[in-house]
Coordinates of C-alpha atoms and ligand atoms in Angstrom, one line a residue:
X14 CA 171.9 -44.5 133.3
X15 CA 170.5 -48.1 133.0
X16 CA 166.9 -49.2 134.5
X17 CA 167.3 -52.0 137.5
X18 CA 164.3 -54.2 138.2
X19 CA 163.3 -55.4 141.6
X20 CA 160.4 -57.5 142.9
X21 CA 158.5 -57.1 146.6
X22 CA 156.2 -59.6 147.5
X23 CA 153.6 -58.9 150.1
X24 CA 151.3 -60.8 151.9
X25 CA 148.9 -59.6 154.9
X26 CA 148.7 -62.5 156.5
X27 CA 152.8 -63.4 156.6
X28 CA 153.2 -61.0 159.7
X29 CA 156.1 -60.2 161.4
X30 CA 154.5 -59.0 164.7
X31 CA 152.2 -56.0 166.1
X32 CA 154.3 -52.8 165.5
X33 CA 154.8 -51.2 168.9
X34 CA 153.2 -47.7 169.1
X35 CA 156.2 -46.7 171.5
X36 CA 159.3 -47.4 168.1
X37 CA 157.7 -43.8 167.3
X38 CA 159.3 -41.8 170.3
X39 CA 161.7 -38.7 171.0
X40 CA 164.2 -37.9 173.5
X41 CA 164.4 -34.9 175.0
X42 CA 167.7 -33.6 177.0
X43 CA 169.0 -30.3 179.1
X44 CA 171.6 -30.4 176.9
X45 CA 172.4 -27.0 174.3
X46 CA 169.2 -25.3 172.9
X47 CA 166.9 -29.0 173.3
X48 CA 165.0 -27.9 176.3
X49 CA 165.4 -23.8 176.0
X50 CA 165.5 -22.1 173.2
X51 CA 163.5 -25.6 171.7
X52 CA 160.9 -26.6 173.5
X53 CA 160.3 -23.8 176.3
X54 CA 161.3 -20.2 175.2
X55 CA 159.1 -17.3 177.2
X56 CA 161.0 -15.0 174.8
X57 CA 159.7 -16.4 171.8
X58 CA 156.4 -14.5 170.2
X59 CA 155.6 -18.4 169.8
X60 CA 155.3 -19.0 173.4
X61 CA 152.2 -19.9 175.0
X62 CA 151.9 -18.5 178.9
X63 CA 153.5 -21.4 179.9
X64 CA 156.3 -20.7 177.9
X65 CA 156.2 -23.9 176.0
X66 CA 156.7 -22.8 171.8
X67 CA 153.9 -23.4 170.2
X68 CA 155.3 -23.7 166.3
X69 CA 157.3 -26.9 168.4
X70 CA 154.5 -28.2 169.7
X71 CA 152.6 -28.4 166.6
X72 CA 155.7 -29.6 164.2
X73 CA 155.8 -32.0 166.9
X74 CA 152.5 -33.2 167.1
X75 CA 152.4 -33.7 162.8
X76 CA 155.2 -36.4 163.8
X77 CA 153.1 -38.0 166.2
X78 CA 155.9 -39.0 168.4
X79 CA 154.3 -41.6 171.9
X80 CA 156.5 -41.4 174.0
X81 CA 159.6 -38.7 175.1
X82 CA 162.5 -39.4 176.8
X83 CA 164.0 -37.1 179.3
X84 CA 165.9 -35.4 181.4
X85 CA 169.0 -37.2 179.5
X86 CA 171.1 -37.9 178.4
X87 CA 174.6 -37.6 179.8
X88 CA 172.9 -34.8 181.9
X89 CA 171.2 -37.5 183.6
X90 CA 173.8 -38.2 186.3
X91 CA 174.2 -35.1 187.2
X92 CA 170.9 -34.5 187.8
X93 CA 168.9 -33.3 191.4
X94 CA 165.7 -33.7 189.8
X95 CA 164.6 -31.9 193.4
X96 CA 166.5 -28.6 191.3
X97 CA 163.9 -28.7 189.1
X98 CA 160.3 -28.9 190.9
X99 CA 159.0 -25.7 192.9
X100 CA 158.5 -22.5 192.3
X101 CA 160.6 -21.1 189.6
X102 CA 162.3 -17.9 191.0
X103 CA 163.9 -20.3 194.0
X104 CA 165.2 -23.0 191.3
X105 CA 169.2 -23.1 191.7
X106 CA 171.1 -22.2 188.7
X107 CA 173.8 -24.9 188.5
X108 CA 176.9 -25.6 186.6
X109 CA 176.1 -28.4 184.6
X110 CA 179.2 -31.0 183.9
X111 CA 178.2 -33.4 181.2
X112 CA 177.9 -30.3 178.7
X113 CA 179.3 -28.0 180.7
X114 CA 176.6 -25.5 180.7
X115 CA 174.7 -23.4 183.0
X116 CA 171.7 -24.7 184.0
X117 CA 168.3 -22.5 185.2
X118 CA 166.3 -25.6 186.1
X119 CA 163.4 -23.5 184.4
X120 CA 162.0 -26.8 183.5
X121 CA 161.6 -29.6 184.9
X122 CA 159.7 -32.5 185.8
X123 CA 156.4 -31.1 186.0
X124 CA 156.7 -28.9 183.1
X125 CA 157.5 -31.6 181.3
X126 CA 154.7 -33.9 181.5
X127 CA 152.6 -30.8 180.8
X128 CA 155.1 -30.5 177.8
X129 CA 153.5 -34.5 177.0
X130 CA 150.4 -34.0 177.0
X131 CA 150.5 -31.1 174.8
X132 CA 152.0 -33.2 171.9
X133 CA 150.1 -36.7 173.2
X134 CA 153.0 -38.2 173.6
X135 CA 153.7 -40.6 177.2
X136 CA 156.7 -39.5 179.7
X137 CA 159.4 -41.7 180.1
X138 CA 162.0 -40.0 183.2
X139 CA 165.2 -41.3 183.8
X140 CA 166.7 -41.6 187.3
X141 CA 169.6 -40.6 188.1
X142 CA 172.6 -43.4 188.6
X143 CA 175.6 -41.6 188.5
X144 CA 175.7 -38.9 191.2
X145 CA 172.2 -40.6 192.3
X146 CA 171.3 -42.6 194.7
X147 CA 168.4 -45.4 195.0
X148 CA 166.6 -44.0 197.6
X149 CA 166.4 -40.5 195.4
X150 CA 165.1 -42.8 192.3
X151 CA 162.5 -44.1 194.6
X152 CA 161.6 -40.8 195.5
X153 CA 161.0 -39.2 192.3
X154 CA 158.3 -42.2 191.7
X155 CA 156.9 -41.6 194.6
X156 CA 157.0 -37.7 193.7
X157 CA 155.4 -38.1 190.1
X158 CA 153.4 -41.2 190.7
X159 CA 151.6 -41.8 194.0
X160 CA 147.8 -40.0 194.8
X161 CA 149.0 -38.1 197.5
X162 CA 149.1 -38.4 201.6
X163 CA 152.6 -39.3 201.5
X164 CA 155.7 -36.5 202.0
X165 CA 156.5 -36.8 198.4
X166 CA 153.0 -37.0 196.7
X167 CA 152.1 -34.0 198.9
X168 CA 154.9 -32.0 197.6
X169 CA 154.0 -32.3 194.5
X170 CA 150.2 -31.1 194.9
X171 CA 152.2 -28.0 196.7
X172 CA 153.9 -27.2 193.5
X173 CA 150.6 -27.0 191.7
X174 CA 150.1 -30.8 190.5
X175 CA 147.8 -32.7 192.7
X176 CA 146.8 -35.4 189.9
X177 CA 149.2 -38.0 190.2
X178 CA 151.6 -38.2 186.5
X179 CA 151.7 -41.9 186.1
X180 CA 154.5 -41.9 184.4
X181 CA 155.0 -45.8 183.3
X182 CA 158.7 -45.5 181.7
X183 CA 161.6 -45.3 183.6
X184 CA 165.0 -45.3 182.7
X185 CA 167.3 -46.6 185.1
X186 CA 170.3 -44.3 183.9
X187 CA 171.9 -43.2 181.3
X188 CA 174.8 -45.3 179.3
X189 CA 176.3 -46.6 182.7
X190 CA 179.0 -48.4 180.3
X191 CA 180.9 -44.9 179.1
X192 CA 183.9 -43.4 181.1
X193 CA 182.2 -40.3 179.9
X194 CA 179.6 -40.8 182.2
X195 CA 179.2 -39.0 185.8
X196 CA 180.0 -41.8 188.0
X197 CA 180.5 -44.6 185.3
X198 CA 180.2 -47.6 186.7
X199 CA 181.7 -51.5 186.0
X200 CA 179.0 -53.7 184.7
X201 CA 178.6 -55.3 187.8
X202 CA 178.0 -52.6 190.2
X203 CA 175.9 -51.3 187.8
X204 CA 173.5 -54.3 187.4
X205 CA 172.9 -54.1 191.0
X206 CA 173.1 -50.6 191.7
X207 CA 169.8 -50.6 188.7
X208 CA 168.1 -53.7 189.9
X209 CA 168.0 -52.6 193.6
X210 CA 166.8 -49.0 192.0
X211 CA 164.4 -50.9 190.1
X212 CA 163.2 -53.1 193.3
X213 CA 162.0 -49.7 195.0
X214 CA 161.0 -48.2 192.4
X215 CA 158.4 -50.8 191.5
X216 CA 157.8 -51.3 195.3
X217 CA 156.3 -48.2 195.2
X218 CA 154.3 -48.5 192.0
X219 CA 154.0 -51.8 190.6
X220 CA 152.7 -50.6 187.0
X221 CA 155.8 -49.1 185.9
X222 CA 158.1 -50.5 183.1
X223 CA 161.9 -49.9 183.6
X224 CA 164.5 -49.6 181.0
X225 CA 168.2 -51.4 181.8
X226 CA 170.9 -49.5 180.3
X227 CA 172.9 -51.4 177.6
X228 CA 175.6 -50.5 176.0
X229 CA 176.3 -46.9 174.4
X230 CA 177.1 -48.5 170.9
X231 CA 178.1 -51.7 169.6
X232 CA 181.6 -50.1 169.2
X233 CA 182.1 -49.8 173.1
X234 CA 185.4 -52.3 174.1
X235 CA 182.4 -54.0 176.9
X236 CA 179.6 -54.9 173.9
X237 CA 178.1 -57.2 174.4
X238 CA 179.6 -58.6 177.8
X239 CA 178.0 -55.2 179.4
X240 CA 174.6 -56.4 178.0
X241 CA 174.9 -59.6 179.3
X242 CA 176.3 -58.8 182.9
X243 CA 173.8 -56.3 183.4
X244 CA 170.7 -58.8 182.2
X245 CA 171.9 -61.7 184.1
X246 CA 171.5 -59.4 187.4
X247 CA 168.8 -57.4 186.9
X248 CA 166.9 -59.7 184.9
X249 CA 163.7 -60.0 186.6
X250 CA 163.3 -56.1 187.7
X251 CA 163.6 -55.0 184.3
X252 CA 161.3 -55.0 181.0
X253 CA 163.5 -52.7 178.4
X254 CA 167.0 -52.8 177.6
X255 CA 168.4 -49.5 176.1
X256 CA 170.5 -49.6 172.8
X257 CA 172.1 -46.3 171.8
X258 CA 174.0 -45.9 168.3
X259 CA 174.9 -42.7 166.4
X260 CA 175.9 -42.8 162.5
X261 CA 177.4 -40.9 160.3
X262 CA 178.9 -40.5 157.1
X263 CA 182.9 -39.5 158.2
X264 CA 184.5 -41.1 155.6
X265 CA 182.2 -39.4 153.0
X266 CA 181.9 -43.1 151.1
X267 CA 178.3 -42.7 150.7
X268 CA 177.7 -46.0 149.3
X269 CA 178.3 -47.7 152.7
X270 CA 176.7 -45.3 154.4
X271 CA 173.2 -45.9 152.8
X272 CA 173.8 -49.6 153.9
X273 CA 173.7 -48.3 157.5
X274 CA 170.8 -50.6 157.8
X275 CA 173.1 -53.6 157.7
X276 CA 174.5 -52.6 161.0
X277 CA 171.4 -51.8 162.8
X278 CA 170.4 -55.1 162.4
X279 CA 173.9 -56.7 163.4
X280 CA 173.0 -54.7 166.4
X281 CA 169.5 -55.6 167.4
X282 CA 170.2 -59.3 166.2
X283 CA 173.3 -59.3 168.8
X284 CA 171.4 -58.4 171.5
X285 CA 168.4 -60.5 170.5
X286 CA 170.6 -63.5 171.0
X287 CA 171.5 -62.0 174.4
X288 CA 168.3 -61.5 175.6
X289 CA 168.0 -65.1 174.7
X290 CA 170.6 -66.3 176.2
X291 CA 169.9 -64.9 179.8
X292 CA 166.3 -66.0 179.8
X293 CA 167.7 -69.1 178.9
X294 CA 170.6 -69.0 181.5
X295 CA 168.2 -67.9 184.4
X296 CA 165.4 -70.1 183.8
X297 CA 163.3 -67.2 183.9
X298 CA 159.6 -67.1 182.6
X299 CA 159.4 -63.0 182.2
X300 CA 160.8 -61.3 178.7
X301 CA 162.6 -58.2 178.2
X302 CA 162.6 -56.1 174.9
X303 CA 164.7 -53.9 173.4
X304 CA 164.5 -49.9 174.0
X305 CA 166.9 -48.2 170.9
X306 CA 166.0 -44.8 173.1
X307 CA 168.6 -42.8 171.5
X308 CA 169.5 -43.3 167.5
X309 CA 170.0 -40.6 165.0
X310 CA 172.8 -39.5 162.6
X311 CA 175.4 -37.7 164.4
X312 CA 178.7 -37.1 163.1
X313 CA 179.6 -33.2 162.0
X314 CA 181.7 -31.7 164.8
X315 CA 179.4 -29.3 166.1
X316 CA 180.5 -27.9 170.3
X317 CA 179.5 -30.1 172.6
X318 CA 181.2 -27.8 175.6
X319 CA 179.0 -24.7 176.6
X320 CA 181.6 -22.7 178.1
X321 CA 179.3 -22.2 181.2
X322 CA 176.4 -20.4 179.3
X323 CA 172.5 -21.2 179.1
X324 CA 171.2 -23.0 176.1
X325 CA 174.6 -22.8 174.1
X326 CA 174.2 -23.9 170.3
X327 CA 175.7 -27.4 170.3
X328 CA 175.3 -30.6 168.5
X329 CA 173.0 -28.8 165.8
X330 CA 173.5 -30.9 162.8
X331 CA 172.3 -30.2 159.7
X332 CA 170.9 -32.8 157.7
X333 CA 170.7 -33.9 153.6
X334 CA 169.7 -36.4 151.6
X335 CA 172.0 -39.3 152.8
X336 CA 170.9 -39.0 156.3
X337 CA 167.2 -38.9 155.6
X338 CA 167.9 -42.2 153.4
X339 CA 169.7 -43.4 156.5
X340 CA 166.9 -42.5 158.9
X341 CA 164.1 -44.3 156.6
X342 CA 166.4 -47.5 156.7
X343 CA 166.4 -47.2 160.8
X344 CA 162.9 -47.0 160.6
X345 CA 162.3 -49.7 158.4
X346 CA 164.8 -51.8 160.4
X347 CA 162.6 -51.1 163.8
X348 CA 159.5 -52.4 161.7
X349 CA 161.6 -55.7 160.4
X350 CA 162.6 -56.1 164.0
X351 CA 159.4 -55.5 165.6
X352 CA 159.1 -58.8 167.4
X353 CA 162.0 -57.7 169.4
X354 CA 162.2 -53.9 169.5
X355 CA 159.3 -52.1 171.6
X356 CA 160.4 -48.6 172.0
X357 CA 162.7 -46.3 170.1
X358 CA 163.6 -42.3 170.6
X359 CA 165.3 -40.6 168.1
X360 CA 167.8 -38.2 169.8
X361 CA 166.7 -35.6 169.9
X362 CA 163.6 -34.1 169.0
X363 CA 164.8 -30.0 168.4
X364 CA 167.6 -28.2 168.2
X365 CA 170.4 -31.0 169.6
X366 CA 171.0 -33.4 166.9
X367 CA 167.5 -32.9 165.4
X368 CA 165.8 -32.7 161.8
X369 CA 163.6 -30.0 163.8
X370 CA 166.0 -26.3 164.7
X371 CA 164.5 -23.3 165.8
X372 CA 165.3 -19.9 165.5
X373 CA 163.8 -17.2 168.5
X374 CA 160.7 -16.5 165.7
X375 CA 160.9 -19.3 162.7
X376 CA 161.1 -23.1 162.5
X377 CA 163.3 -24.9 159.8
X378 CA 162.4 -28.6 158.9
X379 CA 165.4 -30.4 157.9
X380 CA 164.6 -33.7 155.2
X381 CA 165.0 -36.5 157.9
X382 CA 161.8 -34.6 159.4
X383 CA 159.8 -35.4 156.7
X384 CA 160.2 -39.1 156.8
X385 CA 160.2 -39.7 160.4
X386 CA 156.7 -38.4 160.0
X387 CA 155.7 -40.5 157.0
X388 CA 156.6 -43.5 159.0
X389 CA 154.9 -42.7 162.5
X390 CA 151.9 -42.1 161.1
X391 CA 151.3 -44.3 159.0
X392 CA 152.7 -47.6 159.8
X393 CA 149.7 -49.5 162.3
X394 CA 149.2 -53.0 163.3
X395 CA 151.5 -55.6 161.7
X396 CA 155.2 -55.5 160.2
X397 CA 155.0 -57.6 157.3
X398 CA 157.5 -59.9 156.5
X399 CA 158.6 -58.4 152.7
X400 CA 160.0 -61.0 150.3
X401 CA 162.3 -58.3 148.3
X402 CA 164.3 -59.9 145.5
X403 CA 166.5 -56.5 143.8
X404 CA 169.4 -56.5 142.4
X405 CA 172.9 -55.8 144.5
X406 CA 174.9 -52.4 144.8
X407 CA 178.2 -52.6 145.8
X408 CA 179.9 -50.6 148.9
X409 CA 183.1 -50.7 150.3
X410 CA 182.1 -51.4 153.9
X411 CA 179.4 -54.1 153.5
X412 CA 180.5 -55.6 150.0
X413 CA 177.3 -56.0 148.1
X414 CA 174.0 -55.1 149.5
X415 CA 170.6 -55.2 148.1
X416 CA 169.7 -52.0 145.8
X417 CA 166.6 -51.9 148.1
X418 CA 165.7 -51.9 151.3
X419 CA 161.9 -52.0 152.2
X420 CA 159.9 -52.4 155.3
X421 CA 155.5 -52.5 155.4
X422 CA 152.4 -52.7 157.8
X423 CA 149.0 -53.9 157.4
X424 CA 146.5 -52.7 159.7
X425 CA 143.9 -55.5 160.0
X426 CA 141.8 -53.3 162.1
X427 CA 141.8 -50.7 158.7
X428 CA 142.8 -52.5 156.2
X429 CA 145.5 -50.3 155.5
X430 CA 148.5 -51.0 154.2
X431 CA 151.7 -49.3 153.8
X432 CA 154.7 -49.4 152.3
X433 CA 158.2 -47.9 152.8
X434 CA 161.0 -48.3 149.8
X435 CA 164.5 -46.8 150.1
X436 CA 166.5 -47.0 146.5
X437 CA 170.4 -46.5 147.9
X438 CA 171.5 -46.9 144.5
X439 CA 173.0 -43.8 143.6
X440 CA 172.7 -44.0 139.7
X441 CA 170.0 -46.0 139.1
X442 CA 166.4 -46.2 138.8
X443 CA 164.9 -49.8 139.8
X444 CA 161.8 -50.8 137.8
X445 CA 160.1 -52.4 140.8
X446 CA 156.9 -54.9 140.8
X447 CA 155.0 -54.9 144.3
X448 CA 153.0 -58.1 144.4
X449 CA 150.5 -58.4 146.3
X450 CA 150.4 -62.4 147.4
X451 CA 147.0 -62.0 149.5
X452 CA 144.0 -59.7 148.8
X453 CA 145.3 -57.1 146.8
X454 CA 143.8 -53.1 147.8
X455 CA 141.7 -52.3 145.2
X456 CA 142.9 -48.8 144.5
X457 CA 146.4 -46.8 146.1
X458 CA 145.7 -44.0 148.7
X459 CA 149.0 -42.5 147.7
X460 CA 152.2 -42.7 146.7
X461 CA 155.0 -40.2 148.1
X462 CA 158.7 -39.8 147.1
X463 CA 161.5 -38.1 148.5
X464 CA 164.7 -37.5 146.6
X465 CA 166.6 -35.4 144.6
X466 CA 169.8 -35.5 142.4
X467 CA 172.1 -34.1 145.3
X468 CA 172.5 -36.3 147.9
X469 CA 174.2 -33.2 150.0
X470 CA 171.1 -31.3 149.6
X471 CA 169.4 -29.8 152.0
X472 CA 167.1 -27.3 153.5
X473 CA 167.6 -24.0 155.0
X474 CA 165.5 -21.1 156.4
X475 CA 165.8 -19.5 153.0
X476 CA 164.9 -22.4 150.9
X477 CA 163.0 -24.8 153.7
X478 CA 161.2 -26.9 150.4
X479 CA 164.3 -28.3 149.0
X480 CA 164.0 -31.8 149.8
X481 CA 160.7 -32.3 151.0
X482 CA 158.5 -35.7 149.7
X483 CA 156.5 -35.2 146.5
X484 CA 153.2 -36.9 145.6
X485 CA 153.5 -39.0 142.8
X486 CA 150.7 -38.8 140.6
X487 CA 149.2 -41.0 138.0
X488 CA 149.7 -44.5 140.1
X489 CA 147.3 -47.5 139.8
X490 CA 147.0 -50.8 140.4
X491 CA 147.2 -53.7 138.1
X492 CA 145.4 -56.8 139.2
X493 CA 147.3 -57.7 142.1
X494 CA 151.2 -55.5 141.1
X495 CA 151.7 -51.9 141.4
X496 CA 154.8 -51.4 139.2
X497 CA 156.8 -47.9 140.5
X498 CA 159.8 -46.6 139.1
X499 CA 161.8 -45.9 142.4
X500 CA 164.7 -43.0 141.4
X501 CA 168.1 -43.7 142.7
X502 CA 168.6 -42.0 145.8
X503 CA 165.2 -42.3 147.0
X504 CA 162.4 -42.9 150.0
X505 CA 158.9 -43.9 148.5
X506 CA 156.1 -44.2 150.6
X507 CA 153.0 -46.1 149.1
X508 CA 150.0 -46.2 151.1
X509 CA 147.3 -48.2 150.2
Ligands
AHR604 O1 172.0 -37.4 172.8 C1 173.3 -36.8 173.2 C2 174.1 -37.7 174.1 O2 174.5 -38.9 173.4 C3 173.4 -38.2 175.3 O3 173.4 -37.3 176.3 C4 174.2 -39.5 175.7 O4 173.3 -40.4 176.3 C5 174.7 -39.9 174.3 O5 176.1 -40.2 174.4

């Protein structure tokens, strides 16, 4: 094993833009044991007397996630959201088509902004745009979001809510591009199916934000014509287009999957230019962002059919090393491309693809965990724009790629800094300087590694501390450089 050296470069003032609160969101969907069995169990000796788990709520809230996504998903479009509000014991149970499960409608809307505020995180609600129509998007606004002397407002404080919810995010669908989806649309009859939605919708309350849906991956046969179709209709009625990408490792050639970040930034720099080029196109004074409101890794053939029962196990990866190295580059990507990128959900936030499973009475924290909640809480105020000069590594997908791939904020507010390093070098250590080019922090707050010597490791129930980050001790400045030795296979966090 030989010792690589690497240089960062920092400065405070070179700033990228104000990191959005809103890149450190979930999404939450009816789909397998996400909702029940995850986030509202009555059975569990965890539940409060709402129901809600609260081991969930609290592994939750040490992630510090703003914002959750929800109902779905795929489940979106099949979706009465009227099934859901009411009391309970007259809720329909309902065969559910996009995972083909049996729905209770248990929970719903209202428990799930009560479900927000427990963890402090804002709603965003999809509406429906598959079996959906606009007049029953308009309603659901005019449900959750108006005082109240109006037929929908005043069905609400019947059920028990007479506070308005104010939800501000709205999803106008759910990946309108797939086949897959109930009542897939072209990306024309889309586009104005979402910008008439949209029109009523903010009719009815002109504070809300709404969220286009873009395409389901850059691997769809539409990307990025679908982006640009939909934006060159629904333009003006829309703040937030979606981006959606799963990754994995199916090939098991490692080396190109710890560049992942290489194709997260294809993506967002794609779709960049196409936000460009229809503000350009239409002449338009009004900006939309980008909403990546559903990334995580996904990839290891777990049921996604439920055979018609409630809260069937499906999706429930387990995660390792790799894909908590791939999940700190996706995080430092949404810092790098803050300028740009203004919300992000990780999909999903327990049980169905999540670094968070439960069991009726226990909790297991999977690696990927552990550094989403590094990142949300402590990157604040500005991306920096990181000068990183380290030596390449070379993978079969993306030829070479840097050994390192780093992202930092600097909170002028605080002064605090921080600093997020992934080593995807699988053999090596890299000897690396960080230089401080403006006022350099007189002392290090702390300096966290995770990272082991199996990149297929894991934790279980049994063993839940295998790869967790580890304080490293001894660290100290000199003069403006903190020198680190960052193992191969690795996520540091400095905070300073
Ligand atoms: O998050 C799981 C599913 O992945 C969502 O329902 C869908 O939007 C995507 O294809």
């Amino acid at each position: 094993m030989s010792t690589l050296k690497a240089q960062v470069f920092l400065d405070t003032e070179r700033t990228l833009a104000p990191i959005s609160p809103l890149l450190f969101g979930g999404f939450a969907e009816h789909m397998g044991r996400c909702i029940y069995e995850g986030i509202y169990d009555p059975a569990s000796p965890h539940a409060d007397a709402r129901g809600l788990r609260t081991d969930v709520i609290a592994a939750l809230r040490e992630q510090a996630y703003t914002v959750i996504r929800y109902p779905g998903g795929n489940f979106l479009s099949g979706y009465n959201w009227l099934d859901g509000v009411g009391p309970k014991e007259q809720r329909p149970r309902r065969r559910e088509l996009a995972w083909q499960s049996l729905e209770t409608n248990q929970f719903g809307t209202n428990e799930f902004v009560e479900f927000c505020a427990a963890i402090d995180a804002a709603p965003m609600l999809g509406v429906n745009m598959g079996t959906g129509d606009i007049q029953s998007a308009a309603n659901l606004v005019d449900y959750c979001n108006t005082p109240g002397g109006t037929y929908w407002s005043d069905l609400r404080a019947s059920h028990g809510y007479p506070t308005p919810h104010n939800v501000r995010y709205w999803c106008v669908g759910n990946e309108m591009d797939g086949p897959w989806q109930i009542g897939h649309l072209d990306a024309v009859a889309y586009g104005n199916k979402a910008l008439e939605a949209a029109k009523m919708m903010k009719w009815l309350d002109p504070t809300i934000k709404t969220v286009l849906c873009g395409s389901s991956s850059d691997g769809m046969p539409t990307y990025p014509d679908w982006d640009r179709t939909v934006l060159e209709i629904a333009w003006e009625a829309m703040d937030y287009h979606s981006m959606h990408y799963y990754a994995g490792n199916r090939a098991n050639d490692t080396a190109s999957y710890l560049a992942s970040a290489v194709t997260f930034e294809r993506f967002v720099d794609t779709l960049e230019g196409t936000l460009r080029y229809v503000k350009a196109k239409r002449r338009s004074t009004h900006d939309v962002y980008l909403s990546w409101d559903e990334w995580q890794v996904w990839y290891k053939g777990d049921p996604l059919q439920g055979n018609w029962t409630e809260a069937p196990h499906l999706a429930e990866e387990i995660y390792n090393l790799e894909d908590a190295l791939v999940v700190a580059q996706w995080l430092n990507v949404f810092l790098r491309k803050s300028h740009v990128l203004k919300i992000a959900c990780v999909a999903q936030i327990v049980n169905v693809i999540s670094w968070l499973h439960t069991r009726r009475d226990a909790l297991l924290k999977q690696p990927s965990f552990y550094v989403f909640q590094q990142v949300s809480n402590l990157a604040r105020g500005n991306a920096l724009d990181v000068f990183v000069k380290a030596p390449p590594v070379e993978t079969p997908q993306y030829g070479a790629v840097p050994a390192l791939d780093v992202s930092a904020s600097f909170d002028p507010e605080t002064q605090k800094t921080a600093i997020f390093l992934v080593n995807r070098s699988q053999t090596e250590t890299v000897s690396t300087n960080i230089v401080w080019q403006s006022a350099a922090p007189r002392q290090i707050a702390g300096v966290t590694q995770l990272t082991g010597p199996d990149v297929k490791a894991t934790n279980t129930y049994e063993h839940p501390d295998a790869v967790v980050p580890h304080p490293v001790a001894g660290v100290q400045m000199d003069g403006n450089t903190l020198s680190l030795a960052l193992p191969p296979l690795s996520f540091t966090v400095v905070s300073a």
